[in-house]
Coordinates of C-alpha atoms and ligand atoms in Angstrom, one line a residue:
M596 CA 115.5 124.2 41.1
L597 CA 111.9 122.5 41.0
T598 CA 110.0 122.2 44.3
A599 CA 108.1 119.7 44.9
L600 CA 105.1 120.7 44.2
A601 CA 106.4 121.2 40.6
V602 CA 107.9 117.5 40.6
A603 CA 104.8 116.2 41.4
A604 CA 103.0 118.6 38.4
L605 CA 105.5 116.2 36.7
V606 CA 104.6 113.3 38.3
C607 CA 100.7 113.6 37.0
G608 CA 100.9 116.6 34.1
G609 CA 103.9 115.2 32.4
Y610 CA 106.3 116.5 30.6
A611 CA 106.0 114.2 27.0
T612 CA 109.9 114.0 27.2
E613 CA 110.3 112.9 30.1
Q614 CA 110.7 109.3 31.7
V615 CA 108.8 108.5 34.6
I616 CA 108.9 105.0 35.9
F617 CA 108.0 103.2 38.9
K618 CA 110.2 101.2 41.7
D619 CA 108.9 99.5 45.3
V620 CA 112.6 100.7 46.4
A621 CA 114.8 103.9 44.7
I622 CA 117.8 103.8 46.0
I623 CA 120.5 106.5 46.7
G624 CA 124.0 106.1 46.1
G625 CA 125.7 102.4 44.9
G626 CA 128.4 102.4 46.9
A627 CA 129.2 99.3 49.9
S628 CA 126.0 99.2 51.5
G629 CA 123.3 100.5 48.5
S630 CA 124.8 98.6 45.7
Y631 CA 124.4 95.5 48.0
A632 CA 121.3 96.7 49.1
A633 CA 120.0 96.8 46.0
V634 CA 121.3 93.7 44.9
R635 CA 119.7 91.6 48.2
I636 CA 116.0 93.4 48.1
R637 CA 115.9 92.6 43.9
E638 CA 117.3 88.7 44.6
D639 CA 116.0 88.0 48.0
F640 CA 113.0 89.8 48.5
G641 CA 111.7 90.1 45.0
K642 CA 111.8 93.9 44.5
S643 CA 112.6 96.1 42.3
V644 CA 114.6 98.8 42.6
A645 CA 116.4 101.3 41.2
L646 CA 120.1 102.7 42.4
I647 CA 120.6 106.0 41.8
E648 CA 124.3 106.7 41.6
K649 CA 125.8 109.9 41.0
K650 CA 129.5 109.2 39.3
D651 CA 129.2 107.7 35.8
R652 CA 129.2 104.3 34.2
L653 CA 133.0 103.8 34.1
V654 CA 133.1 100.6 35.5
R655 CA 135.5 99.1 33.5
T656 CA 138.1 95.9 33.1
P657 CA 141.0 95.8 33.6
S658 CA 141.9 95.3 29.9
H659 CA 140.0 98.4 29.3
C660 CA 141.7 100.6 31.2
S661 CA 145.2 100.0 30.1
V662 CA 143.6 100.3 26.4
I663 CA 143.3 104.0 27.7
A664 CA 146.1 104.2 29.6
R665 CA 148.3 102.9 26.7
L666 CA 145.8 106.4 24.2
A667 CA 146.9 108.7 27.6
A668 CA 150.4 107.7 27.5
S669 CA 150.9 108.2 23.9
S670 CA 149.4 111.4 23.6
L671 CA 150.4 112.6 27.4
V672 CA 147.3 113.3 29.0
G673 CA 148.0 112.1 32.5
L674 CA 146.2 109.0 33.2
T675 CA 143.6 108.4 35.2
C676 CA 141.9 105.2 35.5
I677 CA 138.6 105.2 38.1
F678 CA 135.7 103.2 38.4
A679 CA 133.0 105.0 39.2
Q680 CA 131.0 102.2 41.4
G681 CA 131.6 101.4 45.0
G682 CA 132.6 104.4 47.0
H683 CA 135.2 103.9 48.8
V684 CA 136.7 101.2 46.7
D685 CA 139.5 102.6 44.2
S686 CA 141.8 99.8 42.0
F687 CA 144.3 101.1 40.3
V688 CA 145.4 98.9 37.3
D689 CA 149.7 100.5 36.3
P690 CA 149.5 100.1 32.6
E691 CA 152.6 98.4 32.3
T692 CA 152.3 95.5 34.4
N693 CA 148.7 94.9 34.4
T694 CA 149.0 94.8 37.9
P695 CA 146.1 96.3 40.7
L696 CA 147.2 98.1 42.8
D697 CA 144.3 98.8 45.6
F698 CA 144.7 102.3 47.1
G699 CA 141.5 102.9 48.8
V700 CA 139.8 99.6 50.8
K701 CA 142.7 97.6 50.9
S702 CA 140.4 94.1 52.0
F703 CA 136.5 92.7 53.4
I704 CA 137.0 91.5 56.5
D705 CA 134.7 87.7 56.8
E706 CA 131.2 89.6 58.4
G707 CA 128.0 88.4 58.5
N708 CA 127.1 86.7 54.9
A709 CA 130.3 88.3 54.0
T710 CA 131.5 85.1 51.7
G711 CA 127.6 84.5 50.2
F712 CA 127.6 87.4 48.9
F713 CA 130.9 86.7 47.2
D714 CA 130.4 83.4 45.8
R715 CA 126.5 85.1 44.4
L716 CA 128.2 87.1 42.3
G717 CA 131.4 83.8 40.9
I718 CA 133.8 85.7 42.7
K719 CA 136.8 83.8 44.5
R720 CA 137.8 84.7 47.1
K721 CA 141.6 84.9 48.6
H722 CA 143.9 86.7 51.3
G723 CA 145.9 90.0 50.6
A724 CA 149.8 89.8 51.3
N725 CA 151.1 92.3 52.9
I726 CA 154.1 94.4 51.6
R727 CA 156.8 95.0 53.5
L728 CA 157.8 98.6 54.6
N729 CA 161.0 99.7 56.2
T730 CA 159.0 102.8 58.1
T731 CA 160.9 106.1 58.6
Y732 CA 158.7 108.3 61.0
V733 CA 159.2 111.8 60.4
D734 CA 157.3 115.3 61.3
F735 CA 156.2 116.6 58.1
S736 CA 156.2 120.1 58.6
T737 CA 160.0 120.3 58.8
G738 CA 161.6 117.1 58.0
K739 CA 163.4 116.1 60.6
V740 CA 163.1 112.4 61.4
L741 CA 162.1 111.5 64.6
G742 CA 163.6 108.6 67.2
F743 CA 160.1 107.1 67.2
T744 CA 160.0 103.9 67.9
P745 CA 157.1 101.7 68.0
P746 CA 157.0 98.7 70.3
P747 CA 157.8 95.5 69.3
M748 CA 155.0 94.3 66.8
A749 CA 154.2 91.1 70.1
A750 CA 153.9 93.9 72.5
Q751 CA 151.2 95.5 69.6
M752 CA 149.2 92.1 69.5
D753 CA 149.5 91.7 73.0
A754 CA 148.1 95.1 73.5
L755 CA 145.2 94.4 70.7
K756 CA 144.2 91.2 72.5
K757 CA 144.1 93.1 75.8
Y758 CA 141.4 95.9 74.2
L759 CA 139.4 93.5 72.5
E760 CA 138.6 91.4 76.1
I761 CA 137.5 94.8 77.0
V762 CA 135.3 96.3 73.4
E763 CA 134.4 92.2 72.6
P764 CA 131.5 93.0 75.0
W765 CA 130.3 95.9 73.6
E766 CA 130.2 94.9 70.1
H767 CA 126.6 94.4 70.6
L768 CA 125.6 97.6 71.3
I769 CA 127.1 99.5 68.5
Q770 CA 128.8 96.9 66.1
P771 CA 126.9 96.5 63.1
G772 CA 125.2 98.7 64.0
Y773 CA 123.6 100.8 66.9
F774 CA 120.0 99.1 67.8
D775 CA 120.6 98.2 70.4
F776 CA 122.8 101.2 71.9
P777 CA 121.9 102.5 75.7
D778 CA 119.6 104.4 77.6
R779 CA 121.8 107.5 79.1
D780 CA 122.0 105.5 82.0
A781 CA 123.6 102.8 80.9
I782 CA 125.7 103.5 78.4
P783 CA 129.6 102.9 79.2
H784 CA 131.4 105.4 80.9
D785 CA 134.6 104.7 78.9
F786 CA 132.4 105.5 75.7
L787 CA 131.5 109.6 76.7
I788 CA 135.8 109.6 77.4
P789 CA 138.7 110.7 75.0
F790 CA 140.4 108.2 73.3
G791 CA 143.4 108.8 75.3
E792 CA 141.9 108.8 78.7
F793 CA 140.7 105.7 78.1
V794 CA 144.1 104.3 76.7
T795 CA 145.5 105.2 79.2
A796 CA 143.4 104.1 81.9
H797 CA 144.1 100.6 80.9
G798 CA 147.6 100.4 79.6
L799 CA 146.4 100.2 75.9
E800 CA 149.6 102.5 74.7
E801 CA 151.0 99.4 73.4
A802 CA 147.6 99.4 71.0
V803 CA 147.5 102.6 70.2
P804 CA 149.8 103.0 66.6
F805 CA 148.5 100.1 65.1
I806 CA 144.6 101.3 65.2
Y807 CA 145.5 104.4 64.4
Q808 CA 147.9 103.9 61.3
V809 CA 145.8 101.1 60.5
T810 CA 142.2 103.2 60.1
G811 CA 142.3 105.3 63.0
L812 CA 143.9 108.2 61.3
G813 CA 140.8 108.5 58.9
L814 CA 139.4 110.0 62.7
G815 CA 141.8 112.7 63.1
N816 CA 144.1 113.1 66.2
I817 CA 142.4 110.0 67.8
T818 CA 143.8 110.7 71.1
N819 CA 141.0 114.0 71.2
E820 CA 138.3 112.1 70.0
L821 CA 135.7 110.2 71.8
T822 CA 136.4 107.1 72.0
L823 CA 133.0 105.9 71.7
F824 CA 133.9 106.8 67.5
V825 CA 137.3 105.4 67.6
L826 CA 135.6 101.9 68.7
Q827 CA 133.5 102.6 65.3
T828 CA 136.6 103.1 63.6
F829 CA 138.7 100.0 64.1
T830 CA 136.3 97.8 64.9
V831 CA 135.7 94.9 67.4
A832 CA 135.6 92.7 63.9
M833 CA 138.9 94.1 63.4
T834 CA 140.5 93.6 65.9
R835 CA 140.2 90.4 65.3
S836 CA 140.6 89.6 62.5
V837 CA 144.0 91.4 62.9
L838 CA 144.6 89.1 65.4
G839 CA 144.3 86.2 63.5
L840 CA 140.4 85.0 64.9
Q841 CA 138.8 85.9 62.2
D842 CA 139.2 85.7 58.2
A843 CA 139.3 88.8 56.1
F844 CA 140.0 88.4 52.5
I845 CA 140.2 90.0 48.7
P846 CA 139.2 88.7 45.2
E847 CA 141.5 86.3 43.8
S848 CA 142.7 89.1 40.9
G849 CA 143.5 91.1 43.7
R850 CA 141.4 94.0 42.2
N851 CA 139.0 95.0 44.6
Q852 CA 137.2 96.0 42.1
D853 CA 135.7 93.6 41.0
V854 CA 133.4 92.5 43.1
Y855 CA 131.1 96.3 42.1
D856 CA 131.8 95.0 39.3
A857 CA 129.8 91.9 39.1
V858 CA 127.0 94.3 41.5
A859 CA 126.9 96.4 38.4
G860 CA 126.4 93.6 35.9
L861 CA 124.0 91.8 37.9
L862 CA 122.2 94.7 38.5
G863 CA 122.0 96.5 34.7
S864 CA 120.1 98.6 33.7
D865 CA 118.6 98.9 37.6
V866 CA 121.2 101.2 38.3
F867 CA 121.8 105.0 36.6
Y868 CA 124.7 106.4 36.8
S869 CA 126.0 109.9 36.8
S870 CA 122.5 110.6 38.3
T871 CA 121.4 112.6 41.3
V872 CA 118.0 113.2 43.1
F873 CA 117.9 117.2 42.3
D874 CA 114.1 117.1 43.8
A875 CA 111.3 115.1 46.1
L876 CA 108.2 114.9 47.7
R877 CA 108.0 112.3 50.5
T878 CA 105.0 111.2 51.9
R879 CA 104.0 107.8 54.4
H880 CA 102.5 106.0 51.8
G881 CA 105.6 106.5 49.0
V882 CA 108.1 108.8 47.4
K883 CA 108.3 110.8 44.4
L884 CA 111.8 111.7 42.7
A885 CA 113.5 113.4 40.1
I886 CA 116.5 112.7 38.6
K887 CA 118.8 114.4 35.9
N888 CA 121.0 113.0 34.4
T889 CA 124.4 114.5 34.5
D890 CA 126.1 113.8 30.3
S891 CA 122.6 113.9 28.6
G892 CA 121.0 116.4 31.0
H893 CA 117.8 113.9 31.3
V894 CA 115.2 113.9 34.1
T895 CA 113.8 111.2 35.5
V896 CA 110.5 110.7 37.6
I897 CA 110.7 107.9 39.7
K898 CA 108.1 106.9 42.1
A899 CA 108.6 104.4 44.9
K900 CA 107.1 102.9 47.5
R901 CA 110.0 102.7 50.3
L902 CA 113.2 104.9 50.0
L903 CA 116.4 103.8 50.6
I904 CA 119.0 106.5 51.3
A905 CA 123.0 104.7 51.0
I906 CA 125.2 108.5 51.3
E907 CA 126.8 110.7 54.0
P908 CA 123.3 112.4 55.0
T909 CA 125.4 115.9 55.4
A910 CA 123.6 118.7 54.4
E911 CA 124.6 118.8 50.4
N912 CA 123.7 115.4 50.0
T913 CA 120.0 115.4 51.4
G914 CA 119.1 118.9 50.3
P915 CA 117.1 117.2 47.5
F916 CA 115.1 116.0 50.0
H917 CA 112.8 118.6 51.4
L918 CA 114.2 117.1 55.0
D919 CA 111.5 118.0 57.4
A920 CA 112.4 119.6 61.0
E921 CA 113.7 116.4 63.1
E922 CA 115.8 115.0 60.4
R923 CA 117.7 118.8 60.0
E924 CA 118.0 119.2 63.8
T925 CA 119.6 115.5 63.5
F926 CA 121.9 115.1 60.6
S927 CA 123.5 119.3 61.6
K928 CA 124.8 117.4 64.7
F929 CA 126.9 115.2 62.3
R930 CA 130.1 116.2 62.4
Y931 CA 132.8 114.9 59.7
T932 CA 136.1 114.9 58.3
R933 CA 136.6 114.6 54.4
R934 CA 139.2 112.0 53.5
Y935 CA 141.0 111.3 50.4
A936 CA 143.7 108.9 49.0
G937 CA 146.1 108.9 46.3
I938 CA 148.9 107.5 44.1
I939 CA 151.5 109.3 43.4
K940 CA 155.4 108.2 41.1
S941 CA 157.8 109.3 42.8
D942 CA 161.8 108.2 41.5
M943 CA 162.8 110.6 44.7
L944 CA 161.0 108.1 47.1
A945 CA 162.4 105.1 48.2
V946 CA 161.2 101.8 47.2
N947 CA 159.9 99.5 50.5
A948 CA 159.9 103.0 52.3
S949 CA 156.7 104.7 54.4
Y950 CA 157.7 107.9 55.5
F951 CA 154.7 108.1 58.7
N952 CA 154.2 111.1 59.6
L953 CA 154.0 111.9 63.4
P954 CA 154.5 115.5 65.5
P955 CA 157.7 115.5 67.4
N956 CA 157.1 115.2 70.7
A957 CA 156.0 111.1 69.5
A958 CA 159.8 110.9 70.3
P959 CA 161.1 109.4 71.2
K960 CA 158.0 106.9 72.5
N961 CA 154.3 108.8 73.2
Y962 CA 152.4 106.8 71.6
L963 CA 149.6 109.0 71.7
S964 CA 151.2 112.0 70.0
Y965 CA 149.4 112.3 66.5
P966 CA 149.4 115.4 63.6
E967 CA 146.2 117.9 63.9
V968 CA 144.0 118.2 60.8
P969 CA 144.9 118.9 57.6
Y970 CA 147.9 115.7 57.2
D971 CA 148.8 113.5 55.2
A972 CA 149.1 110.8 57.2
R973 CA 151.9 108.6 55.7
I974 CA 152.9 108.0 52.3
D975 CA 153.8 104.1 51.3
Y976 CA 155.4 101.9 48.9
M977 CA 153.0 100.0 47.2
G978 CA 155.2 96.8 46.5
T979 CA 155.7 97.9 42.3
G980 CA 156.7 100.3 40.0
K981 CA 156.9 103.8 41.3
Y982 CA 153.6 104.1 43.0
F983 CA 153.1 105.4 46.9
R984 CA 149.8 105.6 48.7
V985 CA 149.3 108.4 50.0
N986 CA 146.8 109.8 53.2
V987 CA 145.2 112.9 53.2
I988 CA 142.9 113.9 56.1
G989 CA 141.3 117.0 57.0
D990 CA 138.0 119.1 58.0
K991 CA 135.3 118.8 56.3
D992 CA 135.9 122.0 53.7
L993 CA 138.9 120.4 53.0
E994 CA 139.5 120.7 49.0
P995 CA 140.5 118.6 46.8
D996 CA 143.5 121.4 45.3
S997 CA 144.4 121.5 48.4
A998 CA 144.5 118.2 49.5
K999 CA 146.9 118.5 46.5
E1000 CA 148.9 120.5 47.4
L1001 CA 149.2 119.4 50.6
V1002 CA 150.9 116.0 49.6
R1003 CA 153.0 118.6 47.3
R1004 CA 154.6 120.5 50.0
D1005 CA 155.2 117.9 52.2
I1006 CA 157.8 115.9 49.8
Q1007 CA 158.6 119.4 48.8
T1008 CA 159.9 119.4 53.0
L1009 CA 161.4 116.4 52.6
M1010 CA 163.3 117.1 49.8
D1011 CA 164.7 119.8 51.4
A1012 CA 165.4 118.0 54.7
G1013 CA 166.8 115.1 52.9
V1014 CA 164.6 112.5 53.6
V1015 CA 164.1 112.1 50.7
R1016 CA 166.4 112.0 47.3
A1017 CA 166.8 115.3 45.1
G1018 CA 169.0 117.4 43.5
E1019 CA 170.3 120.7 45.4
G1020 CA 167.2 123.5 44.4
A1021 CA 165.0 120.6 42.7
E1022 CA 161.6 121.8 42.9
A1023 CA 158.8 118.9 43.7
E1024 CA 156.4 118.1 41.6
V1025 CA 153.9 115.0 41.9
D1026 CA 152.7 112.9 40.2
W1027 CA 149.4 111.9 40.3
A1028 CA 149.0 108.0 38.4
D1029 CA 145.7 108.3 40.1
F1030 CA 144.6 110.8 43.3
S1031 CA 140.1 109.5 44.9
D1032 CA 138.1 112.4 46.4
H1033 CA 136.3 110.3 50.0
G1034 CA 134.5 113.2 50.3
P1035 CA 132.7 113.9 54.4
M1036 CA 133.9 110.1 56.4
Y1037 CA 133.7 109.1 60.0
A1038 CA 130.6 111.5 61.2
H1039 CA 130.8 111.3 64.8
V1040 CA 129.2 113.3 67.3
S1041 CA 130.0 114.7 70.8
G1042 CA 129.9 112.7 74.4
Q1043 CA 127.1 115.6 74.7
E1044 CA 124.9 114.8 72.0
V1045 CA 125.7 111.3 72.9
E1046 CA 124.5 111.5 76.1
A1047 CA 121.5 113.5 75.5
G1048 CA 120.1 111.3 73.3
F1049 CA 121.7 111.7 69.8
I1050 CA 121.6 108.0 69.0
Q1051 CA 117.6 107.3 69.7
N1052 CA 116.7 109.8 67.4
L1053 CA 119.2 109.1 64.6
Y1054 CA 117.8 105.9 64.6
G1055 CA 114.0 107.1 65.7
L1056 CA 114.1 108.5 61.8
Q1057 CA 114.2 105.6 60.0
G1058 CA 110.8 104.9 58.3
R1059 CA 110.1 108.3 58.5
L1060 CA 108.5 109.1 55.6
S1061 CA 108.7 106.5 53.4
T1062 CA 112.2 106.6 54.1
W1063 CA 115.9 104.7 55.1
W1064 CA 118.7 105.1 56.1
T1065 CA 121.8 103.2 55.3
G1066 CA 125.7 103.3 55.7
A1067 CA 128.5 103.9 57.0
A1068 CA 127.0 107.2 59.9
W1069 CA 124.7 104.9 60.7
S1070 CA 126.7 102.2 61.1
V1071 CA 130.0 101.3 60.8
H1072 CA 133.0 102.3 58.0
Y1073 CA 133.8 98.7 57.4
Q1074 CA 131.6 97.1 53.9
T1075 CA 130.6 94.1 55.2
A1076 CA 129.8 95.0 58.2
L1077 CA 127.5 97.7 56.7
W1078 CA 126.6 94.8 54.5
K1079 CA 125.5 92.9 58.2
F1080 CA 123.2 96.6 58.6
D1081 CA 121.9 96.0 55.9
D1082 CA 120.6 92.6 56.6
I1083 CA 119.3 93.7 59.5
L1084 CA 117.3 97.0 57.9
I1085 CA 115.8 95.5 54.6
P1086 CA 112.6 94.2 56.5
K1087 CA 112.3 96.7 58.3
L1088 CA 112.7 98.7 55.2
L1089 CA 110.5 96.0 53.1
S1090 CA 107.7 95.4 56.5
G1091 CA 104.4 96.3 55.4
L1092 CA 105.1 95.7 50.8
Ligands
FAD2346 C1 140.8 104.9 52.0 C2 140.2 104.2 52.4 C3 140.0 102.8 52.4 C4 139.0 101.9 53.2 N1 139.6 101.2 53.3 C5 138.4 99.2 54.1 C6 138.8 98.4 53.8 O1 140.0 97.9 53.4 N2 137.9 97.5 54.3 C7 136.6 98.1 54.3 O2 136.1 96.7 55.0 N3 136.6 99.5 54.6 C8 137.3 100.3 53.9 N4 137.1 101.2 54.0 C9 136.0 101.7 54.5 C10 134.7 101.5 53.5 O3 135.0 101.7 51.8 C11 133.1 102.3 53.7 O4 133.0 102.3 55.0 C12 132.2 102.4 53.1 O5 132.4 102.1 51.1 C13 131.5 103.7 53.5 O6 130.3 103.1 52.4 P1 128.9 103.4 52.2 O7 127.5 102.8 51.7 O8 127.8 104.4 53.5 O9 129.2 105.1 51.6 P2 130.1 105.1 50.6 O10 130.0 103.9 50.3 O11 130.3 105.8 50.3 O12 128.7 105.0 48.5 C14 128.7 106.1 48.8 C15 128.0 106.0 46.8 O13 126.7 107.6 47.0 C16 127.0 108.1 45.3 N5 126.9 109.2 46.1 C17 127.4 110.4 46.4 N6 126.3 111.2 46.7 C18 125.6 111.4 46.2 C19 124.0 111.5 46.1 N7 123.9 112.7 46.1 N8 124.0 111.2 44.5 C20 124.2 109.6 44.4 N9 125.0 108.8 44.4 C21 125.7 109.8 45.6 C22 128.8 107.9 46.0 O14 129.0 107.9 44.6 C23 129.2 106.1 46.4 O15 129.1 105.0 45.4 C24 138.3 102.2 53.9 C25 137.9 103.7 53.2 C26 138.4 104.6 53.0 C27 138.2 105.9 52.6
NAG2347 C1 124.3 83.9 51.8 O1 124.4 84.2 50.9 C2 124.1 82.9 50.7 C3 124.7 83.2 48.4 O2 123.6 84.8 48.2 C4 123.0 82.3 50.5 O3 122.3 81.5 49.2 C5 122.7 81.5 51.5 O4 120.9 81.9 52.3 C6 122.7 83.1 52.5 N1 123.0 82.7 54.3 C7 123.0 83.5 55.1 C8 122.4 82.7 56.2 O5 121.6 84.1 54.7
NAG2348 C1 165.4 102.2 55.7 O1 165.5 103.6 55.5 C2 166.7 104.0 55.9 C3 166.3 106.3 55.5 O2 164.6 105.9 56.0 C4 167.8 103.6 55.5 O3 168.8 104.5 56.4 C5 168.1 102.6 55.3 O4 168.6 101.3 54.6 C6 166.6 101.7 55.2 N1 166.6 100.1 55.2 C7 166.4 99.2 54.7 C8 166.6 97.9 54.8 O5 165.8 99.5 52.8
NAG2349 C1 161.8 95.4 48.7 O1 161.5 94.2 49.0 C2 161.0 93.8 49.1 C3 160.9 92.9 49.3 O2 161.2 92.3 51.1 C4 163.2 92.8 48.1 O3 162.7 92.1 46.8 C5 163.4 93.8 47.3 O4 165.0 93.6 47.4 C6 163.3 95.8 48.1 N1 163.6 96.4 46.9 C7 164.8 97.5 47.9 C8 165.3 98.2 46.5 O5 165.3 97.4 48.9
NAG2350 C1 147.5 114.9 68.6 O1 146.3 114.9 71.1 C2 147.3 114.7 71.8 C3 147.0 114.8 73.7 O2 145.7 115.6 73.7 C4 149.1 115.7 72.2 O3 149.1 114.9 72.7 C5 149.3 116.1 70.6 O4 150.4 117.0 70.7 C6 148.4 116.7 69.3 N1 148.9 116.7 68.8 C7 148.6 117.9 67.5 C8 150.0 117.8 66.6 O5 148.9 118.8 68.7

């Protein structure tokens, strides 16, 4: 690995074969927050950008995808039609019917100027349809079907209304970012207690199954997690959207990746695909980044006046940026869960079924008991063919193969217990139509850290060494909230340029 000095040598002394480019802003990570920022900074503020995205250039159209699917089918090669940009969007297209099946991001909440962003990309909107599923609650560790009854839908909605009344006054403190997060003495007490206690204190039990099943499950057993971070996984905007008080939409095509494909088309050669930073020099006056294309091995040096990092600030991700002691110390406090989503093709699982994993003590109606990581939260029919969506959540070390094995083992358990149809002694084989590693997510810290000023320290890092930060760890895990967060951040980042 090159040292920072060697990069300086590269930039100044020059290896003839290497390319040096100059930009106003270098952006790392072409997901929800990075790609939105790149468009706005270039198009609305007239500054030049380079967007560095580690995944390869696979911004394919559905028809390309089905051509590849046909080729794959004829050569017995498993098909994975993955689209690279756009972070957590996973748009699989059923090769037989050309139906787009989104198994990552489901929809866009109408926050900030989200509709304006769709419009500028020329993407028409529609409302997504919900598939009616027949849910069976099962303890995946034994295959035992549980006599669990969720609250009637009307009761769930009433409880969510009550939840909204409690959390809405706090919205400006935490969403879309922590810009106005209160000092120690003014932090609402509820933020710092486990979510289970918060729920019990306010009588919100009947809201919890909904919160867990939609997004809470990504955080783990939410009963034990800090209320603050559960509020961040199920935001106030999300609550309003569920209650019909705020709109949510998807592209008219039904394929969420269209949004990021359009961004890719607009940004053109300002995006560096299959590229990661392997060394960096950051100063108060600007940054120099050495990036490498993992396919070609080609090295490019980017000199930029500002750096915007739009990836999770894990040790692995931030390594090449040579964090200073304060940055390192702050980020080291984050804890993550790691998330995988996939589509499996199965003859045995029932059409229209949802197999929902709960611990035995959830029955008959304990709305505060959820599995501990790692777990496969639910297996849901996707509305067409024999496709089912799976969702695996683990601790930060859960590897992709282990996540897949967990799904296989769970299905074997469901077969052995007779929950799903199978011949005597049948072995579970999982046919993965697609699989996506969402990496470490839901950065969170302990209540003591929050009280000790973690959030203020985190935000204090903005602008240090010409470096600015966006993405879910600084905000929440919703694309359009991240776009709104970017809208607040960008003028600060560009100030003085
Ligand atoms: C299964 C699932 C379903 C979801 N459903 C919804 C939903 O319905 N609606 C919604 O609004 N949100 C949803 N989300 C959340 C939303 O997708 C995320 O909150 C959002 O994508 C986070 O944006 P980000 O910019 O922080 O990171 P990301 O979108 O993850 O972007 C990070 C990008 O950086 C790239 N990258 C990573 N490391 C590097 C590196 N070292 N160098 C260069 N590039 C790198 C990645 O490939 C990625 O493209 C869902 C998430 C998941 C996992
Ligand atoms: C919203 O986005 C559109 C399209 O880019 C733009 O014309 C409009 O000015 C934006 N509105 C606001 C309030 O930023
Ligand atoms: C729902 O699933 C159960 C098994 O889990 C099954 O017995 C029942 O027939 C299904 N109902 C419908 C309407 O498909
Ligand atoms: C699945 O649900 C759809 C829509 O409700 C219905 O039309 C279809 O008959 C169901 N299929 C089975 C096998 O139950
Ligand atoms: C999740 O936490 C709750 C509350 O502490 C507990 O009752 C439940 O058993 C936990 N789940 C598991 C699988 O341990």
